[in-house]
Short mmCIF file of C-alpha atoms in Angstrom, two decimals:
data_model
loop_
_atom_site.label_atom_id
_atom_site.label_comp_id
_atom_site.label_asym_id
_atom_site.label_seq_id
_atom_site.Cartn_x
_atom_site.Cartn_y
_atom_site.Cartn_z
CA UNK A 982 -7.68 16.27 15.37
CA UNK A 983 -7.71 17.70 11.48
CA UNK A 984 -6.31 15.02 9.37
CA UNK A 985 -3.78 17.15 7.36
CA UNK A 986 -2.94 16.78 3.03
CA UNK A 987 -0.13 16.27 1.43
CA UNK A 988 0.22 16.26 -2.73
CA UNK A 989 1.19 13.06 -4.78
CA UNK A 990 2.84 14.14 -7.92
CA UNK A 991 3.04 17.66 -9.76
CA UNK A 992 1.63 19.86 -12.20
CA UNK A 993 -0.98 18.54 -13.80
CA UNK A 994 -0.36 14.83 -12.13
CA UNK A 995 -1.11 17.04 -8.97
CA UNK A 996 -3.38 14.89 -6.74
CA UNK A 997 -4.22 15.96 -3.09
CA UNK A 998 -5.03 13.49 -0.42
CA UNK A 999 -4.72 13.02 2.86
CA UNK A 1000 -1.41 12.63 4.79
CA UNK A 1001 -2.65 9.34 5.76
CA UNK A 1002 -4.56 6.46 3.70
CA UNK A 1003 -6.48 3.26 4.36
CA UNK A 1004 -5.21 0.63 3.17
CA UNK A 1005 -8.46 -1.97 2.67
CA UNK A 1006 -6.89 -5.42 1.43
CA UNK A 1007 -6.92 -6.88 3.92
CA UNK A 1008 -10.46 -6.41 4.80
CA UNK A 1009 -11.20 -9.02 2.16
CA UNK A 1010 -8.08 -11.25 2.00
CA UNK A 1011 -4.70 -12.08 3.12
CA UNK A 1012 -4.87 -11.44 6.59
CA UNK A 1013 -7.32 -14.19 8.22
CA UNK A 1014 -10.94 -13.58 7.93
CA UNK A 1015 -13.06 -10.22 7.72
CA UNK A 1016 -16.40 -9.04 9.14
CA UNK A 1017 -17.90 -7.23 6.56
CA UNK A 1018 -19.90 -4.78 9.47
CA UNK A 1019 -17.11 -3.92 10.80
CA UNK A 1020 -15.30 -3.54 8.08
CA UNK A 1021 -17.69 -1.03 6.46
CA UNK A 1022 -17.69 0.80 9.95
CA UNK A 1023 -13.74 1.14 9.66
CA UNK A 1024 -14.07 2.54 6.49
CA UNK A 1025 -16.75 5.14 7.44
CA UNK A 1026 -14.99 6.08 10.76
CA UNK A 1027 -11.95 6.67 8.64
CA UNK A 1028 -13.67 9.34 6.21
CA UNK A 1029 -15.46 11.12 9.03
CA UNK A 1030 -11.94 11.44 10.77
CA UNK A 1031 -10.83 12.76 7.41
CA UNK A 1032 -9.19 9.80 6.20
CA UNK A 1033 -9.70 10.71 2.75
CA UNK A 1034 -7.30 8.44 0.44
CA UNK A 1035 -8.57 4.84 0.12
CA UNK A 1036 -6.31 1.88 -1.61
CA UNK A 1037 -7.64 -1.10 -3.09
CA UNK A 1038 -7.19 -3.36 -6.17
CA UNK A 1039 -9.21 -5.39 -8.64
CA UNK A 1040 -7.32 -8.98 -7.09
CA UNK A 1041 -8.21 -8.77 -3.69
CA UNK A 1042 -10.53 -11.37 -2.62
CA UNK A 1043 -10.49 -10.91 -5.69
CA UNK A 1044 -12.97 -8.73 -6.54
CA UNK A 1045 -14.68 -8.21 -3.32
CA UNK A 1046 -12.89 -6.01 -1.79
CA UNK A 1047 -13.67 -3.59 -4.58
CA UNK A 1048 -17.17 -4.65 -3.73
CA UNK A 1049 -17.33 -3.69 -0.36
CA UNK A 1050 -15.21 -0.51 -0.71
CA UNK A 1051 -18.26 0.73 -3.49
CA UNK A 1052 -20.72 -0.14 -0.82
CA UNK A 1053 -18.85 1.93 1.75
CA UNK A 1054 -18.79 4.90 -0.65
CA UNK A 1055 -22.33 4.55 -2.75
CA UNK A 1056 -23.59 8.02 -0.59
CA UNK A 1057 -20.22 9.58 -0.26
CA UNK A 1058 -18.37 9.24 -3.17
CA UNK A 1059 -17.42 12.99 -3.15
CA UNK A 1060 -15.78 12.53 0.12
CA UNK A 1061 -13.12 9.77 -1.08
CA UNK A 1062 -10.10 10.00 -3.24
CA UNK A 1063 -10.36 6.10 -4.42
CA UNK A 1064 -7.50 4.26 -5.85
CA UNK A 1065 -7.56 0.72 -7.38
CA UNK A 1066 -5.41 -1.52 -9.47
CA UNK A 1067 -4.83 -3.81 -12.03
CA UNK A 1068 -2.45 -6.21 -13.29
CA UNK A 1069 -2.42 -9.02 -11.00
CA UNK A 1070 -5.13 -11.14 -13.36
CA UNK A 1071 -7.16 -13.53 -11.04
CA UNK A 1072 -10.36 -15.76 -12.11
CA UNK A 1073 -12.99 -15.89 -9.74
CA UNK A 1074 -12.24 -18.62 -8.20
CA UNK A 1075 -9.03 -17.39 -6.63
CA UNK A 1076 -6.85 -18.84 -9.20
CA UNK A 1077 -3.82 -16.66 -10.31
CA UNK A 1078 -3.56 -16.45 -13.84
CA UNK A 1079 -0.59 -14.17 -13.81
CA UNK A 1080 0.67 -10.27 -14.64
CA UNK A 1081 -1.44 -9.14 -17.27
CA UNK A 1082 -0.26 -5.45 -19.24
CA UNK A 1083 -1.86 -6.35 -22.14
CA UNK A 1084 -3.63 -3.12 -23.41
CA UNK A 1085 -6.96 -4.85 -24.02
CA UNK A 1086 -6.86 -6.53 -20.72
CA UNK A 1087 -6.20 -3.02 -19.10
CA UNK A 1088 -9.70 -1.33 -20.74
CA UNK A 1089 -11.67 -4.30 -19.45
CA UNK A 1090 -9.77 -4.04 -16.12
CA UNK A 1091 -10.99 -0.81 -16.05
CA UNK A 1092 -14.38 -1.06 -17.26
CA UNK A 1093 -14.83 -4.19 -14.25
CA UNK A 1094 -13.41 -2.31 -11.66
CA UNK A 1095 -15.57 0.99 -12.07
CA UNK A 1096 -18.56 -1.40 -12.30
CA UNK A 1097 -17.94 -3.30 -8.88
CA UNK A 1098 -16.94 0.12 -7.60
CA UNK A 1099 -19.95 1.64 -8.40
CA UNK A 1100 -18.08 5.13 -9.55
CA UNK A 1101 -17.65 6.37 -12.79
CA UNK A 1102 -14.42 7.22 -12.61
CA UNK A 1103 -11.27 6.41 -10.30
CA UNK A 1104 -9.12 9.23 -9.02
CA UNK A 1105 -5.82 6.88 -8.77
CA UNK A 1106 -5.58 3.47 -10.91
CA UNK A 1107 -2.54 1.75 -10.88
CA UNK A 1108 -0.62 -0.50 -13.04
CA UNK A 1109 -0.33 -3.17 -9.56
CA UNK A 1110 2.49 -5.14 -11.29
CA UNK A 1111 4.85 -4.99 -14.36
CA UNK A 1112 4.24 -7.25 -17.46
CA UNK A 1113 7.31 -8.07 -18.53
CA UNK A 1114 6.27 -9.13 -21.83
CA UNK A 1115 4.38 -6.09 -22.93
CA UNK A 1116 6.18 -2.99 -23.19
CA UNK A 1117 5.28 -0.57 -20.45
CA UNK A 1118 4.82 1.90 -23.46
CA UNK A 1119 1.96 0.10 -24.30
CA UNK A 1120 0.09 -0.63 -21.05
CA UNK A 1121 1.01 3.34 -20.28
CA UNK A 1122 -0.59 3.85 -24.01
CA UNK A 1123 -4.31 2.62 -22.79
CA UNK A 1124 -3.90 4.19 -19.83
CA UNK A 1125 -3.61 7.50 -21.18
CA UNK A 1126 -6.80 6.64 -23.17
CA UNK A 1127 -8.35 5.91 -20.20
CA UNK A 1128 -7.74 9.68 -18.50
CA UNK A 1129 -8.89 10.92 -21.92
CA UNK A 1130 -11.96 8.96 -21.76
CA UNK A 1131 -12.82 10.70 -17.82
CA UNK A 1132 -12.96 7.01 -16.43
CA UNK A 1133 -9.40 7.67 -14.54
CA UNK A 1134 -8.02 10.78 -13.08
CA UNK A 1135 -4.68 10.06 -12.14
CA UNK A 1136 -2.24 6.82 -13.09
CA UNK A 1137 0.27 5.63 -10.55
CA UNK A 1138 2.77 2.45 -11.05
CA UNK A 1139 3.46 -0.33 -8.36
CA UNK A 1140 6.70 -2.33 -7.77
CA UNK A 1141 8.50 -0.84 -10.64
CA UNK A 1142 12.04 -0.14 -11.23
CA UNK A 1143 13.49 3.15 -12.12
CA UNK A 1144 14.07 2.81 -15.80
CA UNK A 1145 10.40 1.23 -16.25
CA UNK A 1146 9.30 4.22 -14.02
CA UNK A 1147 10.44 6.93 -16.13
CA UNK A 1148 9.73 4.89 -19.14
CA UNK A 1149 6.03 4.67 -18.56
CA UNK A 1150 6.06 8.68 -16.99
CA UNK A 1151 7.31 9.83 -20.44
CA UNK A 1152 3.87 8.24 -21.89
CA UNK A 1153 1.33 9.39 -19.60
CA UNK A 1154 3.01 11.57 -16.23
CA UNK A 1155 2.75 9.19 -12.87
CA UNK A 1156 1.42 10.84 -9.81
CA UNK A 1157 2.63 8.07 -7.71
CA UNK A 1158 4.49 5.15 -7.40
CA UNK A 1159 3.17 2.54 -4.78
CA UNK A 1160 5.66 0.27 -3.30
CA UNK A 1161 6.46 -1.34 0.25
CA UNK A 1162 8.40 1.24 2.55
CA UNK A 1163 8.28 1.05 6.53
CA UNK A 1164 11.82 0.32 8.80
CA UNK A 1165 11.56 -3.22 8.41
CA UNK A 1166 11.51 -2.87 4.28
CA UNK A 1167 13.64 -0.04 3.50
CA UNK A 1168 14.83 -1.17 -0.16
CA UNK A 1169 13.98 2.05 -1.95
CA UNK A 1170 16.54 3.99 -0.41
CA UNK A 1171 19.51 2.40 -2.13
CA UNK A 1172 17.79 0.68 -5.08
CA UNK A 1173 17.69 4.09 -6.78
CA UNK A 1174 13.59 4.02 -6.77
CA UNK A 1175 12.99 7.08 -3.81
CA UNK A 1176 15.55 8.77 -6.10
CA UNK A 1177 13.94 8.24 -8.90
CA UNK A 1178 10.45 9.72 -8.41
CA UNK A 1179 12.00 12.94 -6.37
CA UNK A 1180 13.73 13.62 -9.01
CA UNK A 1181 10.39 13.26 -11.64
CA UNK A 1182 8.51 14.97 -9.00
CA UNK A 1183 6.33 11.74 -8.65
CA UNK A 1184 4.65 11.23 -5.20
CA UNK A 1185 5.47 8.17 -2.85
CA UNK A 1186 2.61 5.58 -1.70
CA UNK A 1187 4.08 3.72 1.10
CA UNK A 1188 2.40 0.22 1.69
CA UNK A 1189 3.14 -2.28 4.46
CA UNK A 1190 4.12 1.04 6.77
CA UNK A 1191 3.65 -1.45 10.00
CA UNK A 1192 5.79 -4.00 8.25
CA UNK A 1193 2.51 -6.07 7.58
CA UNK A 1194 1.41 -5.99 11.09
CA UNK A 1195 4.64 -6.80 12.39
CA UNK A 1196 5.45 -3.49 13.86
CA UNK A 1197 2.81 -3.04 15.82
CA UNK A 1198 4.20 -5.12 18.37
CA UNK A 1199 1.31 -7.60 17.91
CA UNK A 1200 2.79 -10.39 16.46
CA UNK A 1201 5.37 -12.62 18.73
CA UNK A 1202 4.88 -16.14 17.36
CA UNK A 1203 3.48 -17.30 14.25
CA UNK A 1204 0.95 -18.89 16.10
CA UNK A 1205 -0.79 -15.95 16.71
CA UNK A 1206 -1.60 -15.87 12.87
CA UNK A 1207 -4.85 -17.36 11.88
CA UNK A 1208 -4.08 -20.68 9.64
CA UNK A 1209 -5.08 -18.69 6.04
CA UNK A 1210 -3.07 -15.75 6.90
CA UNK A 1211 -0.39 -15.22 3.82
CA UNK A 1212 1.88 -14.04 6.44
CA UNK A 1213 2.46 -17.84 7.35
CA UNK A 1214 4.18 -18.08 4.24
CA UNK A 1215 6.13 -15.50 4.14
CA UNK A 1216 10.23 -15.28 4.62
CA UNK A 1217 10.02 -12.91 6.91
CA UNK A 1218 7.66 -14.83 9.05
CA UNK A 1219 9.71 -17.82 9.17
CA UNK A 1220 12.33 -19.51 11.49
CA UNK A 1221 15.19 -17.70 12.57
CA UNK A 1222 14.41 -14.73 10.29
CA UNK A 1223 11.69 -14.29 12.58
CA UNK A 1224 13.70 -14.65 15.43
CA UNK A 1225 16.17 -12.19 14.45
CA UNK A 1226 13.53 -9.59 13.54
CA UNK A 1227 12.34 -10.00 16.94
CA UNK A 1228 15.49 -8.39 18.16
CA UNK A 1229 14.85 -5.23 15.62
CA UNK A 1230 11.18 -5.17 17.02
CA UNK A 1231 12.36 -5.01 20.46
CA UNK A 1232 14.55 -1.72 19.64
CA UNK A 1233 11.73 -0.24 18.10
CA UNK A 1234 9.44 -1.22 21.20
CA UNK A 1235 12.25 0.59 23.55
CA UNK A 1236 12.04 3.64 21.53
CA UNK A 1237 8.21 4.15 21.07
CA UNK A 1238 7.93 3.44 25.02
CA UNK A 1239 10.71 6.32 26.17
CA UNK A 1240 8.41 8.96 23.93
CA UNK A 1241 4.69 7.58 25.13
CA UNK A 1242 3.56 6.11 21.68
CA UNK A 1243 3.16 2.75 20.60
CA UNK A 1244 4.95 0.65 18.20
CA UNK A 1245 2.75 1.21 15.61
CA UNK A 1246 2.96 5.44 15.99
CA UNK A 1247 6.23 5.20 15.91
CA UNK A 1248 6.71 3.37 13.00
CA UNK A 1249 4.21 5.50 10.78
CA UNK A 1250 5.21 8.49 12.67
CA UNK A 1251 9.05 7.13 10.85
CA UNK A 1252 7.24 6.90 7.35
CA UNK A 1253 5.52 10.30 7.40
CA UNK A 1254 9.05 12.25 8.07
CA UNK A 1255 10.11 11.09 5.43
CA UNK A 1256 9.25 14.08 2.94
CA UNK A 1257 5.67 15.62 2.24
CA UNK A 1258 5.85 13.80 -0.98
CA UNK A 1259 5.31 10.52 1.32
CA UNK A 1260 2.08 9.29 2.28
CA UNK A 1261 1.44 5.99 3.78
CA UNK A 1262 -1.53 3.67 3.42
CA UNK A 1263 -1.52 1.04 6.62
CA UNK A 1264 -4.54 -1.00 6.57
CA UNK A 1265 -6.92 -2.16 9.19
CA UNK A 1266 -9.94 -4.21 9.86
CA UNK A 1267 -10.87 -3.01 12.87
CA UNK A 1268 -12.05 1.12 14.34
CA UNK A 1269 -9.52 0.68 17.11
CA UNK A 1270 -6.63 0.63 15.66
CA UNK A 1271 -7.67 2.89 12.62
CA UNK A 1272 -7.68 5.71 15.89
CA UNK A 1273 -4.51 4.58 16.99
CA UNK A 1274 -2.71 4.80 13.23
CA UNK A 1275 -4.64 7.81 13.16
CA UNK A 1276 -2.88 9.03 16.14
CA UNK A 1277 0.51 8.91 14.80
CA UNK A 1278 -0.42 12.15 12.48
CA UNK A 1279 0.15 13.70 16.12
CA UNK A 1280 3.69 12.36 16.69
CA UNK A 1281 6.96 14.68 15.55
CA UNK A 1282 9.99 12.90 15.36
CA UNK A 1283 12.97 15.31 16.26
CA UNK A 1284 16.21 14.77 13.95
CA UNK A 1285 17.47 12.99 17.20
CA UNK A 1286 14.58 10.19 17.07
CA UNK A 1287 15.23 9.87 13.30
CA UNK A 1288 19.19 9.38 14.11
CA UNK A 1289 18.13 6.94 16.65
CA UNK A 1290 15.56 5.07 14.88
CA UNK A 1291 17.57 4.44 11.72
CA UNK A 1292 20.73 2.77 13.59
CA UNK A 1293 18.08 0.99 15.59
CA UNK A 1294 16.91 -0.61 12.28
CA UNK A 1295 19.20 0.27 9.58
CA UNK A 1296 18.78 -0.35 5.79
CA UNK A 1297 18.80 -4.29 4.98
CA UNK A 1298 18.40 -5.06 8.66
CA UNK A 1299 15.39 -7.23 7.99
CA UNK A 1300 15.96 -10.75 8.33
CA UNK A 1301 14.21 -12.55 4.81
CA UNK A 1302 12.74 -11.26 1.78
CA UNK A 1303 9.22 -9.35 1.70
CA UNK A 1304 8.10 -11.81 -0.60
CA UNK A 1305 8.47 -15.72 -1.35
CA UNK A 1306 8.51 -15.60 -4.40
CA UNK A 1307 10.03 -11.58 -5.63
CA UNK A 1308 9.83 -11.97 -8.94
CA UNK A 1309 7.34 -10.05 -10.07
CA UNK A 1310 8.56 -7.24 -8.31
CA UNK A 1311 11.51 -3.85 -9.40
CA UNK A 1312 10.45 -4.40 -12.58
#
């Protein structure tokens, strides 16, 4: 199959990609333990299928993941549309210093990223969380410098609120905002956000599309999570919020079955109709189900299975909040 593109962002914040990204966090972090081999296979299986558009960030692993991403690219760097991110400070260690949009901070950010990357320039970097304690102005103002300076192409903004969204796109214009978006986390419809950027003409980044795993149909007791998987920790995870999101699971399970997909094409298939401004990034560790995400490029969802699908999991049906702790987040 041809991988089709679709445009974050407009005018000169114009940024083609394709219609699908790879999410790589998890490669590194978050989500149990990696194998580096493979990991660098999924990544070169993805470009060769035309999986163009790959997502990481500075704090994953942190810092490997940016690692192994530049290793994946060092011969092919013309092939990939990389994005990365900053703003979640971490020390090498692991330890989580905190949200960082201190101007300085974003330069050497920068500077570290492209280094581990092995690039000279990023197409996409992101602000990955709000500082609440430094104007966005600011941060915004050394991220302009950056474009000037040819070591970023593009600046996108993660997690924000609207106001703070069209606040920093009146510095520097945002190509895309970056937030969580799937049927099991469908905030941004009512929170003014989706709104927000259609209206600036700002492109949508949707991460978490399977509902971190949990839409793929994989997932049916928290035992089935390895014991340093963040997803142990999470609300949505837990107790009889898992229970209950079960039930929603099961709906979706119904539905994918009656049209010949699985869970997982389905609910990407969802995210995609959403608008050509809409790309999301799900992530995998392993070839196999890169070709099945891959797959749901191929799925059309008639107004009828959008109908269906949306009373089957309606806004605010998920049981729990994304995050434990939300507070660095709609900033």
């Amino acid at each position: 199959m041809v991988v089709s593109r679709r445009t974050l962002g407009t005018g000169s914040a114009a940024l083609e990609v394709s219609a699908e990204g790879l999410g790589c966090m998890g490669m590194s972090e978050f989500y149990g333990r990696g194998d580096e081999d493979e990991s660098l296979a999924v990544i070169h299986a993805a470009l060769e299928a035309g999986v163009n558009f790959l997502d990481t960030a500075d704090m994953y692993g942190p810092f490997t993941n940016e690692k192994l991403v530049g290793r994946a690219i060092a011969t092919r760097r013309d092939e990939v549309v990389l994005a990365t991110k900053f703003g979640n400070e971490r020390r090498e260690d692991g330890t989580r210093v905190g949200v960082n949009g201190h101007p300085d901070y974003v330069r050497r950010a920068c500077d570290a990223s492209l280094a581990r990357l092995g690039v000279d320039h990023v197409d996409l970097y992101y602000q990955h969380r709000v500082d609440p304690g430094i104007p966005v102005e600011e941060t915004w103002g050394a991220l302009s410098e950056l474009v000037a300076a040819g070591k970023v192409r593009h600046l996108g903004i993660s997690e924000a609120a609207p106001a703070t969204i069209r606040r920093a796109h009146q510095v520097h214009p945002v190509t895309a905002l970056q937030t969580e978006w799937s049927l099991w986390s469908r905030d941004v419809e009512d929170n003014g956000v989706l709104a927000t950027v259609r209206e600036l003409g700002i492109g949508f980044v949707a991460y978490s599309p399977l509902g971190r795993g949990f839409l793929s149909g994989t997932i049916s007791s928290i035992d089935d999570l390895e014991e340093d998987d963040f997803r142990r920790y999470s609300p949505r995870f837990q107790g009889e919020n898992f229970d209950k999101n079960l039930e929603l699971l099961d709906r979706v399970r119904q539905i994918a079955a009656e049209r010949g997909v699985t869970p997982s094409q389905l609910a990407l298939a969802w995210v995609l109709a959403q608008g050509p401004d809409v790309v999301p990034i799900p992530g995998t560790k392993h070839r196999h189900y890169l070709d099945e995400n891959i797959g749901a490029l191929d799925v059309q969802l008639s107004d009828d299975d959008l109908k269906e699908l949306n009373a089957a999991v309606p806004v605010g049906s998920g049981a729990g909040e994304r995050y434990a702790d939300m507070s660095t987040v709609n900033r």
